[in-house]
């Protein structure tokens, strides 16, 4: 029961710490999410928890697309994951998924990233999963970049602000 203004101040401060700092705006457009086809017909996604323990499961000899998702496994909660960021490994290079993932394990490199990316790792690193889908050599860098734009445009992950299809980027920038 609130008894005085000091109690209201305490309540507001506690709510900010408990709830507001974790608020993220998602855009969940049925039309964009159901867009098909993508420039590739199929991807085989796999994932590991964020950290170094299972890094050997990430291909060191393949380029590909990746996502950082917030997931909490539970015996009570329904299965869920929030796609927060989409990127590619091998942008105009042969850089592997593992090499790119290592960038996200390097705190000094993370500190130089956008505020959104720093927030993602600062707030949710304990719940992050690294999803990755390797592609073969037959997929060009241009196709990989196009796929990144298509997936970002379909899901509009809140921590990915670039690499969208031009028309979707303009529409998104009108509201965010």
CSV table of C-alpha atoms in Angstrom, one decimal:
chain,number,residue,atom,x,y,z
A,1,UNK,CA,0.0,0.0,0.0
A,2,UNK,CA,1.4,3.4,-1.0
A,3,UNK,CA,1.5,5.7,2.0
A,4,UNK,CA,3.4,8.8,0.7
A,5,UNK,CA,5.3,10.3,-2.3
A,6,UNK,CA,8.5,8.6,-1.2
A,7,UNK,CA,6.8,5.2,-1.6
A,8,UNK,CA,5.7,6.3,-5.2
A,9,UNK,CA,9.3,7.3,-6.0
A,10,UNK,CA,10.5,3.9,-4.7
A,11,UNK,CA,7.8,2.1,-6.7
A,12,UNK,CA,8.8,4.0,-9.9
A,13,UNK,CA,12.5,3.3,-9.4
A,14,UNK,CA,11.8,-0.4,-8.8
A,15,UNK,CA,9.6,-0.6,-11.9
A,16,UNK,CA,12.3,1.0,-14.0
A,17,UNK,CA,14.9,-1.4,-12.8
A,18,UNK,CA,12.7,-4.5,-13.0
A,19,UNK,CA,10.7,-3.7,-16.2
A,20,UNK,CA,11.5,-0.6,-18.1
A,21,UNK,CA,15.1,-1.2,-18.8
A,22,UNK,CA,14.2,-4.4,-20.6
A,23,UNK,CA,11.6,-2.9,-22.8
A,24,UNK,CA,12.1,-3.6,-26.5
A,25,UNK,CA,9.9,-2.6,-29.4
A,26,UNK,CA,9.1,-5.3,-31.8
A,27,UNK,CA,7.4,-5.0,-35.2
A,28,UNK,CA,5.6,-8.2,-36.1
A,29,UNK,CA,4.1,-7.7,-39.5
A,30,UNK,CA,2.2,-10.8,-40.8
A,31,UNK,CA,2.7,-9.6,-44.4
A,32,UNK,CA,6.5,-9.2,-44.0
A,33,UNK,CA,6.9,-12.4,-42.0
A,34,UNK,CA,5.0,-14.5,-44.5
A,35,UNK,CA,6.9,-13.1,-47.5
A,36,UNK,CA,8.1,-15.8,-49.7
A,37,UNK,CA,10.2,-16.7,-51.6
A,38,UNK,CA,13.6,-15.7,-50.3
A,39,UNK,CA,16.6,-15.8,-52.6
A,40,UNK,CA,17.6,-19.2,-51.1
A,41,UNK,CA,15.2,-22.0,-50.9
A,42,UNK,CA,16.3,-23.6,-47.7
A,43,UNK,CA,18.6,-23.0,-44.7
A,44,UNK,CA,19.7,-25.5,-42.0
A,45,UNK,CA,19.8,-23.6,-38.8
A,46,UNK,CA,21.6,-24.8,-35.7
A,47,UNK,CA,22.4,-23.0,-32.4
A,48,UNK,CA,24.6,-22.8,-29.4
A,49,UNK,CA,24.3,-20.9,-26.1
A,50,UNK,CA,26.2,-17.6,-26.2
A,51,UNK,CA,29.7,-18.2,-24.9
A,52,UNK,CA,32.8,-20.2,-25.7
A,53,UNK,CA,31.8,-23.6,-24.4
A,54,UNK,CA,30.3,-25.0,-27.7
A,55,UNK,CA,32.1,-22.8,-30.2
A,56,UNK,CA,33.6,-25.9,-31.9
A,57,UNK,CA,30.0,-26.6,-33.2
A,58,UNK,CA,30.1,-23.4,-35.2
A,59,UNK,CA,31.6,-24.1,-38.7
A,60,UNK,CA,35.1,-22.7,-39.2
A,61,UNK,CA,35.1,-23.3,-42.9
A,62,UNK,CA,31.8,-22.0,-44.0
A,63,UNK,CA,30.2,-18.5,-44.5
A,64,UNK,CA,26.6,-18.1,-43.6
A,65,UNK,CA,23.9,-16.2,-41.9
A,66,UNK,CA,23.4,-15.9,-38.1
A,67,UNK,CA,21.0,-14.6,-35.6
A,68,UNK,CA,21.2,-13.7,-31.9
A,69,UNK,CA,18.0,-14.7,-30.1
A,70,UNK,CA,16.9,-14.4,-26.5
A,71,UNK,CA,15.7,-17.7,-25.3
A,72,UNK,CA,15.0,-19.2,-21.9
A,73,UNK,CA,14.6,-22.9,-21.7
A,74,UNK,CA,12.1,-24.0,-19.1
A,75,UNK,CA,10.0,-26.9,-18.1
A,76,UNK,CA,7.1,-24.5,-17.5
A,77,UNK,CA,7.3,-21.8,-20.1
A,78,UNK,CA,6.2,-22.5,-23.7
A,79,UNK,CA,9.0,-22.8,-26.2
A,80,UNK,CA,10.0,-19.3,-27.3
A,81,UNK,CA,12.8,-17.2,-28.8
A,82,UNK,CA,13.0,-13.6,-29.7
A,83,UNK,CA,15.1,-12.8,-32.8
A,84,UNK,CA,17.1,-9.7,-31.8
A,85,UNK,CA,19.7,-9.5,-34.5
A,86,UNK,CA,20.5,-10.9,-37.9
A,87,UNK,CA,23.9,-10.8,-39.6
A,88,UNK,CA,26.2,-12.6,-42.1
A,89,UNK,CA,29.6,-14.0,-42.0
A,90,UNK,CA,31.5,-13.7,-45.3
A,91,UNK,CA,30.5,-10.3,-46.5
A,92,UNK,CA,32.6,-10.0,-49.6
A,93,UNK,CA,35.1,-12.4,-48.0
A,94,UNK,CA,35.5,-16.1,-47.0
A,95,UNK,CA,35.3,-15.2,-43.3
A,96,UNK,CA,33.8,-18.2,-41.5
A,97,UNK,CA,30.8,-18.2,-39.1
A,98,UNK,CA,33.1,-19.1,-36.2
A,99,UNK,CA,35.4,-16.2,-36.9
A,100,UNK,CA,32.5,-13.8,-37.0
A,101,UNK,CA,31.0,-15.3,-33.9
A,102,UNK,CA,34.4,-14.8,-32.1
A,103,UNK,CA,33.9,-11.1,-32.7
A,104,UNK,CA,30.9,-11.2,-30.5
A,105,UNK,CA,32.8,-12.9,-27.7
A,106,UNK,CA,35.4,-10.2,-27.7
A,107,UNK,CA,34.3,-7.5,-25.3
A,108,UNK,CA,36.6,-4.9,-26.7
A,109,UNK,CA,35.1,-5.3,-30.2
A,110,UNK,CA,31.6,-5.3,-28.7
A,111,UNK,CA,32.3,-2.0,-27.0
A,112,UNK,CA,32.8,-0.5,-30.5
A,113,UNK,CA,29.5,-1.7,-31.9
A,114,UNK,CA,26.3,0.3,-32.0
A,115,UNK,CA,24.5,1.1,-28.8
A,116,UNK,CA,21.8,-1.4,-29.7
A,117,UNK,CA,24.3,-4.2,-30.0
A,118,UNK,CA,26.0,-3.2,-26.8
A,119,UNK,CA,22.7,-3.2,-25.1
A,120,UNK,CA,21.8,-6.6,-26.4
A,121,UNK,CA,24.9,-8.2,-25.0
A,122,UNK,CA,25.0,-6.1,-21.9
A,123,UNK,CA,21.4,-6.9,-20.8
A,124,UNK,CA,20.8,-10.4,-22.2
A,125,UNK,CA,24.1,-12.2,-22.7
A,126,UNK,CA,23.0,-14.9,-20.2
A,127,UNK,CA,19.9,-15.7,-22.3
A,128,UNK,CA,21.4,-15.3,-25.8
A,129,UNK,CA,21.7,-18.1,-28.3
A,130,UNK,CA,23.7,-17.9,-31.4
A,131,UNK,CA,21.8,-19.4,-34.4
A,132,UNK,CA,23.7,-20.0,-37.6
A,133,UNK,CA,23.0,-21.4,-41.0
A,134,UNK,CA,26.0,-22.2,-43.1
A,135,UNK,CA,25.9,-21.7,-46.9
A,136,UNK,CA,27.9,-23.5,-49.6
A,137,UNK,CA,30.4,-22.0,-51.9
A,138,UNK,CA,27.8,-21.8,-54.6
A,139,UNK,CA,26.1,-18.9,-52.7
A,140,UNK,CA,27.8,-15.6,-53.8
A,141,UNK,CA,28.5,-12.8,-51.4
A,142,UNK,CA,25.8,-10.7,-53.2
A,143,UNK,CA,23.3,-13.5,-52.6
A,144,UNK,CA,24.3,-13.7,-48.9
A,145,UNK,CA,23.9,-10.0,-48.5
A,146,UNK,CA,20.5,-10.2,-50.2
A,147,UNK,CA,19.4,-13.0,-47.9
A,148,UNK,CA,20.4,-10.9,-44.9
A,149,UNK,CA,18.3,-8.0,-46.2
A,150,UNK,CA,15.3,-10.3,-46.9
A,151,UNK,CA,15.4,-12.0,-43.4
A,152,UNK,CA,16.0,-8.6,-41.7
A,153,UNK,CA,13.1,-7.2,-43.7
A,154,UNK,CA,10.8,-10.1,-42.8
A,155,UNK,CA,11.5,-10.2,-39.0
A,156,UNK,CA,12.6,-6.6,-38.3
A,157,UNK,CA,14.8,-7.7,-35.3
A,158,UNK,CA,15.0,-4.8,-32.9
A,159,UNK,CA,18.7,-4.6,-32.7
A,160,UNK,CA,19.3,-4.8,-36.5
A,161,UNK,CA,18.9,-1.3,-38.0
A,162,UNK,CA,20.7,-1.6,-41.3
A,163,UNK,CA,20.8,-4.3,-44.0
A,164,UNK,CA,17.1,-4.0,-44.8
A,165,UNK,CA,15.4,-3.8,-48.2
A,166,UNK,CA,15.3,-0.1,-49.2
A,167,UNK,CA,11.5,0.2,-49.2
A,168,UNK,CA,11.2,-1.5,-45.8
A,169,UNK,CA,14.0,0.6,-44.3
A,170,UNK,CA,12.2,3.8,-45.4
A,171,UNK,CA,8.9,2.6,-43.9
A,172,UNK,CA,10.6,1.5,-40.7
A,173,UNK,CA,12.5,4.8,-40.3
A,174,UNK,CA,9.1,6.6,-40.4
A,175,UNK,CA,8.2,5.0,-37.1
A,176,UNK,CA,11.4,4.2,-35.3
